[in-house]
Short mmCIF file of C-alpha atoms in Angstrom, two decimals:
data_model
loop_
_atom_site.label_atom_id
_atom_site.label_comp_id
_atom_site.label_asym_id
_atom_site.label_seq_id
_atom_site.Cartn_x
_atom_site.Cartn_y
_atom_site.Cartn_z
CA MET Y 264 0.12 0.02 -0.28
CA ASN Y 265 2.86 2.31 0.83
CA ALA Y 266 4.82 1.16 -2.56
CA HIS Y 267 1.23 2.37 -4.02
CA GLY Y 268 1.50 5.87 -2.46
CA TRP Y 269 -2.39 4.71 -1.31
CA LYS Y 270 -1.71 4.34 2.64
CA GLN Y 271 -2.22 8.27 2.94
CA SER Y 272 -5.16 7.89 0.99
CA LEU Y 273 -8.03 8.31 2.96
CA PHE Y 274 -9.41 5.47 2.27
CA SER Y 275 -6.47 3.78 3.78
CA GLN Y 276 -6.97 6.73 6.78
CA TYR Y 277 -10.48 5.02 7.29
CA VAL Y 278 -9.30 1.69 7.53
CA ILE Y 279 -6.95 2.08 8.97
CA GLN Y 280 -9.48 4.75 11.76
CA SER Y 281 -11.55 1.52 11.61
CA VAL Y 282 -9.36 -1.52 12.73
CA ALA Y 283 -7.78 0.62 15.59
CA GLU Y 284 -11.46 1.07 16.86
CA GLY Y 285 -11.43 -2.88 16.86
CA TYR Y 286 -8.33 -2.73 19.02
CA PHE Y 287 -9.86 -0.34 21.43
CA GLU Y 288 -13.02 -2.67 21.80
CA TRP Y 289 -10.57 -5.98 22.12
CA ASP Y 290 -8.76 -4.40 24.83
CA ARG Y 291 -5.61 -3.68 22.51
CA LEU Y 292 -4.63 0.09 23.41
CA SER Y 293 -1.00 0.45 22.92
CA GLU Y 294 -1.85 -1.51 19.11
CA ALA Y 295 -4.98 1.15 18.63
CA ASP Y 296 -3.00 4.47 19.46
CA SER Y 297 -0.19 3.10 17.14
CA LEU Y 298 -2.15 3.12 14.32
CA LEU Y 299 -4.66 6.11 15.66
CA LYS Y 300 -1.62 8.55 15.66
CA GLU Y 301 -1.00 8.35 12.82
CA VAL Y 302 -4.03 8.47 10.91
CA GLU Y 303 -4.64 12.08 13.40
CA LYS Y 304 -1.22 12.85 11.28
CA VAL Y 305 -3.05 12.93 7.53
CA ALA Y 306 -6.97 13.84 8.72
CA HIS Y 307 -5.46 17.14 10.57
CA LEU Y 308 -3.71 17.89 6.85
CA LYS Y 309 -6.44 16.87 5.32
CA ARG Y 310 -8.93 18.70 7.29
CA CYS Y 311 -11.33 15.94 6.97
CA ALA Y 312 -13.54 16.48 10.15
CA GLY Y 313 -15.46 13.18 8.45
CA LEU Y 314 -12.37 11.37 10.31
CA TYR Y 315 -10.44 14.00 12.05
CA VAL Y 316 -12.79 13.55 14.78
CA PRO Y 317 -14.23 10.04 15.24
CA CYS Y 318 -10.48 9.55 15.65
CA ARG Y 319 -10.05 11.79 18.26
CA ILE Y 320 -13.05 10.46 20.12
CA THR Y 321 -11.51 7.09 19.90
CA MET Y 322 -8.20 8.84 21.39
CA ALA Y 323 -10.25 9.78 24.18
CA ARG Y 324 -11.69 7.12 25.12
CA CYS Y 325 -8.65 4.47 25.46
CA LEU Y 326 -7.40 7.61 27.69
CA LEU Y 327 -10.74 7.66 29.35
CA ALA Y 328 -10.20 3.68 29.70
CA ARG Y 329 -6.60 3.85 31.26
CA GLY Y 330 -8.30 6.21 33.73
CA ARG Y 331 -7.26 9.30 32.04
CA GLY Y 332 -10.58 11.01 32.75
CA GLU Y 333 -9.54 14.76 32.63
CA GLU Y 334 -7.05 14.36 29.51
CA ALA Y 335 -9.84 12.86 27.78
CA ARG Y 336 -12.05 16.02 28.42
CA ALA Y 337 -9.33 17.80 27.21
CA LEU Y 338 -9.00 16.54 23.65
CA LEU Y 339 -12.07 16.14 23.59
CA GLN Y 340 -12.92 20.25 23.77
CA ALA Y 341 -9.62 20.53 21.43
CA THR Y 342 -11.52 19.17 19.01
CA ALA Y 343 -15.06 20.69 19.55
CA ASP Y 344 -12.27 23.97 19.07
CA THR Y 345 -11.15 22.42 15.62
CA ALA Y 346 -14.00 21.75 14.19
CA ARG Y 347 -15.71 24.88 14.75
CA GLU Y 348 -11.97 26.21 13.46
CA TRP Y 349 -13.04 24.03 10.57
CA GLY Y 350 -16.41 25.46 9.23
CA GLU Y 351 -18.01 22.05 10.90
CA PRO Y 352 -19.99 22.50 13.31
CA ARG Y 353 -22.04 19.62 12.65
CA TRP Y 354 -19.26 17.53 14.29
CA GLU Y 355 -19.52 19.59 17.83
CA LEU Y 356 -22.46 16.98 18.07
CA PRO Y 357 -21.02 13.22 19.14
CA LEU Y 358 -18.10 15.45 21.25
CA ALA Y 359 -20.88 16.61 23.18
CA ALA Y 360 -22.35 13.89 24.08
CA TYR Y 361 -19.76 12.32 24.84
CA GLU Y 362 -17.93 15.01 27.40
CA ALA Y 363 -21.10 14.37 28.39
CA ARG Y 364 -20.87 10.24 28.62
CA PHE Y 365 -17.29 11.11 30.13
CA ALA Y 366 -19.33 13.65 32.44
CA LEU Y 367 -21.58 10.66 34.41
CA ALA Y 368 -18.61 9.08 34.01
CA ASP Y 369 -17.99 11.29 36.93
CA GLY Y 370 -21.03 11.78 38.36
CA ASP Y 371 -21.25 14.92 37.33
CA LEU Y 372 -25.03 14.56 36.19
CA ALA Y 373 -24.87 18.21 35.83
CA GLY Y 374 -22.14 19.06 33.96
CA ALA Y 375 -23.41 15.60 31.73
CA GLU Y 376 -27.04 17.79 31.40
CA ARG Y 377 -25.84 20.46 30.20
CA LEU Y 378 -24.39 19.23 27.84
CA LEU Y 379 -26.42 16.53 25.58
CA LYS Y 380 -28.19 20.05 25.65
CA ARG Y 381 -26.87 21.17 22.92
CA THR Y 382 -27.25 17.88 20.66
CA GLY Y 383 -31.19 18.97 20.12
CA VAL Y 384 -32.29 15.32 22.08
CA SER Y 385 -34.76 14.15 23.44
CA PRO Y 386 -36.58 11.17 25.22
CA ALA Y 387 -39.11 11.45 22.76
CA ASP Y 388 -37.83 10.84 19.72
CA ALA Y 389 -37.48 8.24 17.03
CA PRO Y 390 -34.35 7.54 17.13
CA ALA Y 391 -31.77 7.10 14.21
CA LEU Y 392 -28.59 4.82 13.92
CA TYR Y 393 -26.05 8.32 12.66
CA ARG Y 394 -27.42 9.95 15.68
CA GLU Y 395 -25.89 6.67 18.00
CA THR Y 396 -23.66 8.60 20.40
CA GLU Y 397 -26.21 10.58 21.55
CA TYR Y 398 -29.12 8.67 21.89
CA MET Y 399 -26.69 6.92 23.72
CA THR Y 400 -25.50 9.08 26.34
CA LEU Y 401 -28.62 10.20 26.80
CA ALA Y 402 -30.16 6.46 28.19
CA ARG Y 403 -27.10 6.12 30.29
CA LEU Y 404 -28.25 10.40 31.29
CA LEU Y 405 -31.97 8.69 32.06
CA GLY Y 406 -30.82 5.58 34.09
CA ALA Y 407 -28.62 7.84 36.28
CA ARG Y 408 -31.66 10.54 36.68
CA ARG Y 409 -34.36 6.54 37.93
CA LYS Y 410 -36.25 6.74 34.63
CA GLU Y 411 -35.27 3.06 33.53
CA LYS Y 412 -38.10 3.01 31.37
CA GLU Y 413 -37.66 5.42 29.04
CA ALA Y 414 -34.26 4.80 28.67
CA LEU Y 415 -34.79 1.89 27.69
CA LYS Y 416 -38.06 2.08 24.87
CA LEU Y 417 -34.68 4.08 23.37
CA LEU Y 418 -32.58 1.20 23.79
CA GLU Y 419 -34.53 -1.22 22.37
CA GLY Y 420 -35.16 1.40 19.14
CA LEU Y 421 -31.39 1.59 18.57
CA ALA Y 422 -31.26 -2.03 18.96
CA ALA Y 423 -33.73 -2.33 16.52
CA LEU Y 424 -31.73 0.06 14.09
CA GLY Y 425 -28.55 -1.79 14.60
CA ALA Y 426 -30.28 -5.28 13.44
CA ARG Y 427 -31.77 -3.45 10.42
CA GLU Y 428 -28.77 -1.95 9.58
CA ARG Y 429 -25.98 -5.21 10.75
CA SER Y 430 -23.74 -3.08 13.05
CA LEU Y 431 -22.76 -5.01 16.23
CA ILE Y 432 -20.98 -2.50 18.20
CA THR Y 433 -24.78 -1.25 18.40
CA MET Y 434 -26.33 -3.79 18.79
CA VAL Y 435 -23.94 -4.86 21.83
CA ASP Y 436 -24.15 -1.73 23.54
CA ALA Y 437 -27.37 -1.39 23.41
CA ALA Y 438 -28.63 -4.32 25.40
CA VAL Y 439 -25.37 -4.24 27.70
CA LEU Y 440 -27.12 -0.76 29.50
CA CYS Y 441 -29.91 -2.47 29.42
CA ALA Y 442 -28.77 -5.06 31.17
CA LEU Y 443 -27.45 -2.12 33.59
CA LEU Y 444 -31.31 -0.66 33.97
CA GLU Y 445 -33.22 -3.62 33.98
CA TRP Y 446 -30.67 -5.04 36.51
CA GLN Y 447 -31.42 -1.71 38.34
CA ARG Y 448 -35.02 -1.22 39.10
CA GLY Y 449 -35.51 -4.76 40.27
CA ARG Y 450 -35.74 -7.14 37.52
CA ARG Y 451 -33.32 -9.11 38.11
CA GLU Y 452 -33.23 -12.00 35.54
CA ALA Y 453 -34.94 -9.56 32.18
CA GLY Y 454 -31.40 -7.89 33.98
CA LEU Y 455 -29.02 -11.62 33.45
CA ASP Y 456 -31.22 -12.43 30.06
CA ARG Y 457 -29.95 -8.89 28.25
CA LEU Y 458 -26.99 -9.16 29.31
CA HIS Y 459 -26.18 -13.07 28.14
CA GLU Y 460 -27.37 -11.76 24.47
CA ALA Y 461 -24.71 -8.83 24.97
CA LEU Y 462 -22.24 -11.00 26.08
CA ALA Y 463 -22.35 -13.86 23.42
CA ALA Y 464 -21.78 -11.56 20.04
CA GLY Y 465 -19.08 -9.85 22.58
CA ALA Y 466 -17.36 -13.94 23.10
CA ALA Y 467 -18.05 -14.38 19.19
CA ASN Y 468 -15.60 -10.72 18.38
CA GLY Y 469 -13.42 -11.08 21.17
CA TYR Y 470 -15.90 -7.88 23.01
CA VAL Y 471 -13.92 -6.37 26.32
CA ARG Y 472 -14.44 -1.92 25.86
CA SER Y 473 -18.05 -2.28 26.14
CA PHE Y 474 -18.36 -4.28 28.86
CA ALA Y 475 -14.90 -3.15 31.22
CA GLY Y 476 -16.29 0.23 31.14
CA GLU Y 477 -18.82 0.20 32.58
CA GLY Y 478 -16.91 0.09 35.59
CA LYS Y 479 -18.49 -1.14 39.07
CA PRO Y 480 -22.44 -2.37 38.54
CA MET Y 481 -20.71 -4.14 35.97
CA LEU Y 482 -18.85 -6.02 37.45
CA ALA Y 483 -21.39 -7.19 39.77
CA LEU Y 484 -23.36 -7.73 37.05
CA LEU Y 485 -20.88 -9.85 36.30
CA ARG Y 486 -20.14 -11.93 39.17
CA ALA Y 487 -24.24 -12.67 39.57
CA TYR Y 488 -25.03 -13.75 36.30
CA ARG Y 489 -21.21 -16.55 37.09
CA ALA Y 490 -22.65 -17.55 40.06
CA LYS Y 491 -26.78 -17.34 37.63
CA ARG Y 492 -26.22 -18.72 34.67
CA LEU Y 493 -22.69 -20.88 34.40
CA GLN Y 494 -23.32 -23.97 36.44
CA ASP Y 495 -19.84 -25.23 36.02
CA GLY Y 496 -18.02 -23.95 39.53
CA GLY Y 497 -15.30 -22.40 40.65
CA ASP Y 498 -14.48 -19.10 41.33
CA GLY Y 499 -11.06 -17.94 39.36
CA GLU Y 500 -11.08 -14.79 38.15
CA GLU Y 501 -8.59 -15.92 35.07
CA ALA Y 502 -6.36 -13.70 33.79
CA LEU Y 503 -5.45 -11.74 30.63
CA ALA Y 504 -3.18 -11.83 27.80
CA GLY Y 505 -1.55 -9.75 26.33
CA ASP Y 506 -2.34 -6.17 25.83
CA GLY Y 507 -6.16 -7.26 26.15
CA ALA Y 508 -6.83 -10.30 23.99
CA LEU Y 509 -9.00 -12.43 26.47
CA ALA Y 510 -6.90 -15.70 28.08
CA GLY Y 511 -8.43 -18.90 27.13
CA ASN Y 512 -11.92 -18.33 25.55
CA GLU Y 513 -13.58 -22.38 25.06
CA ALA Y 514 -15.19 -23.29 21.80
CA PRO Y 515 -18.96 -22.09 21.96
CA GLY Y 516 -19.97 -25.64 21.89
CA SER Y 517 -17.02 -26.87 24.63
CA ASP Y 518 -18.65 -28.38 28.44
CA LYS Y 519 -18.19 -24.43 29.39
CA ALA Y 520 -20.06 -22.48 27.64
CA ARG Y 521 -23.56 -21.32 27.98
CA GLY Y 522 -25.21 -20.38 25.32
CA GLY Y 523 -21.87 -19.09 23.15
CA VAL Y 524 -21.21 -17.87 26.73
CA SER Y 525 -17.53 -19.72 28.44
CA LYS Y 526 -16.80 -19.52 31.95
CA ALA Y 527 -13.19 -18.46 30.68
CA TYR Y 528 -15.07 -15.35 28.93
CA VAL Y 529 -17.10 -14.68 32.14
CA ASP Y 530 -13.48 -14.58 33.38
CA GLY Y 531 -11.99 -12.72 31.70
CA LEU Y 532 -13.86 -10.41 32.37
CA VAL Y 533 -14.39 -9.56 35.78
CA ALA Y 534 -9.97 -10.08 36.18
CA ARG Y 535 -9.85 -6.82 34.02
CA LEU Y 536 -12.55 -5.03 35.47
CA GLY Y 537 -11.07 -5.95 38.51
CA ALA Y 538 -7.98 -4.10 38.07
CA GLU Y 539 -9.21 -1.74 37.00
CA LEU Y 540 -11.03 -0.22 39.73
CA GLU Y 541 -7.97 -1.49 41.71
CA ALA Y 542 -6.23 0.68 40.08
CA ALA Y 543 -8.05 3.60 39.78
CA GLY Y 544 -8.48 3.48 43.85
CA VAL Y 545 -12.52 1.83 44.07
CA SER Y 546 -13.05 -0.91 45.43
CA ALA Y 547 -14.41 -4.23 44.30
CA ALA Y 548 -16.02 -5.71 46.84
CA GLY Y 549 -20.27 -4.82 47.12
CA ASP Y 550 -22.81 -5.53 44.98
CA GLY Y 551 -21.94 -2.36 42.97
CA LEU Y 552 -25.47 -1.29 41.50
CA ASP Y 553 -26.51 0.60 44.11
CA GLY Y 554 -26.52 3.52 41.65
CA GLU Y 555 -23.40 4.60 43.91
CA ARG Y 556 -21.36 6.05 39.34
CA LEU Y 557 -24.11 7.32 38.68
CA ILE Y 558 -25.61 10.76 41.30
CA GLU Y 559 -23.84 13.70 41.90
CA PRO Y 560 -22.13 13.72 45.65
CA LEU Y 561 -24.55 14.99 48.26
CA THR Y 562 -23.37 18.61 49.74
CA ASP Y 563 -23.83 18.50 53.66
CA LYS Y 564 -26.72 20.98 53.95
CA GLU Y 565 -28.85 18.57 51.32
CA LEU Y 566 -27.83 16.07 53.21
CA ALA Y 567 -28.98 17.52 56.52
CA LEU Y 568 -32.30 18.15 54.58
CA LEU Y 569 -32.70 15.48 53.56
CA GLN Y 570 -32.40 14.00 57.71
CA GLU Y 571 -35.06 16.44 57.95
CA LEU Y 572 -37.74 14.77 55.60
CA ASP Y 573 -36.76 11.08 56.94
CA ARG Y 574 -37.73 13.56 60.90
CA GLY Y 575 -41.42 14.22 58.27
CA ALA Y 576 -40.30 17.85 58.80
CA THR Y 577 -41.96 20.64 56.47
CA ASN Y 578 -40.30 23.17 54.39
CA ARG Y 579 -40.51 26.18 56.97
CA GLU Y 580 -39.47 24.00 59.87
CA SER Y 581 -36.60 22.67 57.79
CA ALA Y 582 -35.79 26.08 56.89
CA ALA Y 583 -35.30 27.67 60.53
CA LYS Y 584 -33.75 24.54 61.39
CA LEU Y 585 -31.25 25.18 59.13
CA GLN Y 586 -31.01 28.39 59.17
CA LEU Y 587 -31.76 28.90 55.60
CA THR Y 588 -35.52 30.87 54.17
CA GLU Y 589 -38.51 28.40 52.48
CA GLY Y 590 -37.43 29.40 49.23
CA THR Y 591 -33.60 28.37 49.55
CA VAL Y 592 -34.91 24.80 50.89
CA LYS Y 593 -36.77 25.19 47.55
CA VAL Y 594 -33.92 25.46 45.38
CA TYR Y 595 -31.81 22.30 47.83
CA LEU Y 596 -34.64 21.13 47.34
CA SER Y 597 -34.87 20.54 43.61
CA ARG Y 598 -31.02 20.04 43.86
CA VAL Y 599 -32.01 16.42 45.48
CA TYR Y 600 -33.90 15.36 43.38
CA ALA Y 601 -32.23 16.22 40.16
CA LYS Y 602 -28.64 14.71 41.81
CA LEU Y 603 -30.81 11.23 42.72
CA GLY Y 604 -33.01 11.10 39.87
CA VAL Y 605 -36.44 11.36 41.61
CA SER Y 606 -39.29 13.56 41.16
CA SER Y 607 -41.02 13.62 44.95
CA ARG Y 608 -40.23 13.88 48.51
CA THR Y 609 -41.58 9.63 48.88
CA GLN Y 610 -39.53 8.12 46.47
CA ALA Y 611 -35.60 10.70 47.71
CA LEU Y 612 -36.05 8.51 50.90
CA SER Y 613 -36.55 6.19 49.45
CA ARG Y 614 -34.23 7.07 46.33
CA ALA Y 615 -31.65 7.85 49.86
CA ARG Y 616 -32.20 4.52 51.46
CA GLU Y 617 -30.54 3.10 49.31
CA LEU Y 618 -27.78 4.91 48.50
CA ARG Y 619 -27.02 4.17 52.76
CA LEU Y 620 -27.04 8.54 52.91
CA LEU Y 621 -30.23 8.34 56.08
CA ASP Y 622 -27.30 6.03 58.01
#
C-alpha cells in the first residue's frame, strides 16, 4: 500500500481508523494508539473532519480506559474547537455527547445534562442511527435520573436499528445498557437475559471495552451472571493475555460454554474490571449496583435537608432548623431531587435509603 502511495489516501485512513476502533474494543490499547496517531496526522493535514473527529474520539476513549478522564475531556474540547475552526459545527454534537458520557462516569449529572442539551436530543424522539452517540448518552443520563423506562424505550429503538443495519457494536452496547438498567430497577432475570445477549455477541468477537467501560455495576452484574447462569463451579478469575486479548476462551460447544458464552470469557472480563477498579482506587467489593456511580455527591446542607425530610419536617420547619429561607430550601430540594433522579419527597427518601445516605 505504501509502495503505491495509497497509505496516505483518505480511503486507506478510514480503513485504518476502523481497525484502530477494533483494537480499542479488544482492549489492545497500545496498538490502537499507534494507528490513531497515524490517522490523526493525515486527517489534520487534509482538514478532514469526518476522519479527524472519530479518530480523536477514539483517542479520548483510550485515555479514559487508562483512567485519564481529565485528559480525555480536554482532548474532546480541543477537537470541538478545531471542528469550529474548520467550519464543521455538526461534529460538535457527538463530541458534546461523548464529553457528557465522560461527565456521567465522573458522577457529574448536572454537567452531563448541560452538555447533552447542546445536541437537542429528547426521550420523545425516534432515535436515528447516525446520532447513536447522542441517544446512547441520553439513555445513560435517563438511567442516572432513575427514568429507566424512558431509557429502555430509546435503547430498544437503537437495538432495532442496529439489527436492521447489521451494526453489531450498536446491538451490543444497547444490550449492555439494557442489562444494567433492568437490574437497576429490580428486574434481575431480565437484566441477566440482556447481559447474556451482549456476552454471546461479545464472546464471538472478542469484545472487552463494551463491558469493562461500565465499571463497578458491570462487575457486579458479571459476577451475578457467572453465579446464576454458568453452573460450572469455581470462582477463578483468569488473567487477560497481552495488551487485552481475553485468555482461554472455550469453543461455544464446549462443556463450559453456555449459549456461546464461556466461563473463561466471563472470568477474563471480571478479572479485567477488578484490576481497573483497583488501579483507580475503587473497591471491587459489594454489589456495585446501588447507583453510586450515577449520582452527583450531595453537599452537607443537602444531606442535612434529607435528614429533615426523614423526620417529616415541613419546608418551613426545615428552613428554621437549617437557618435558611423557605425559598432556599425549595432550591436545595430541587437539587436533591435532580441528583437522586427522583421527583418527590417519598422517592427521595426511598432512594436515599438505598444509597445509605441516611445512615
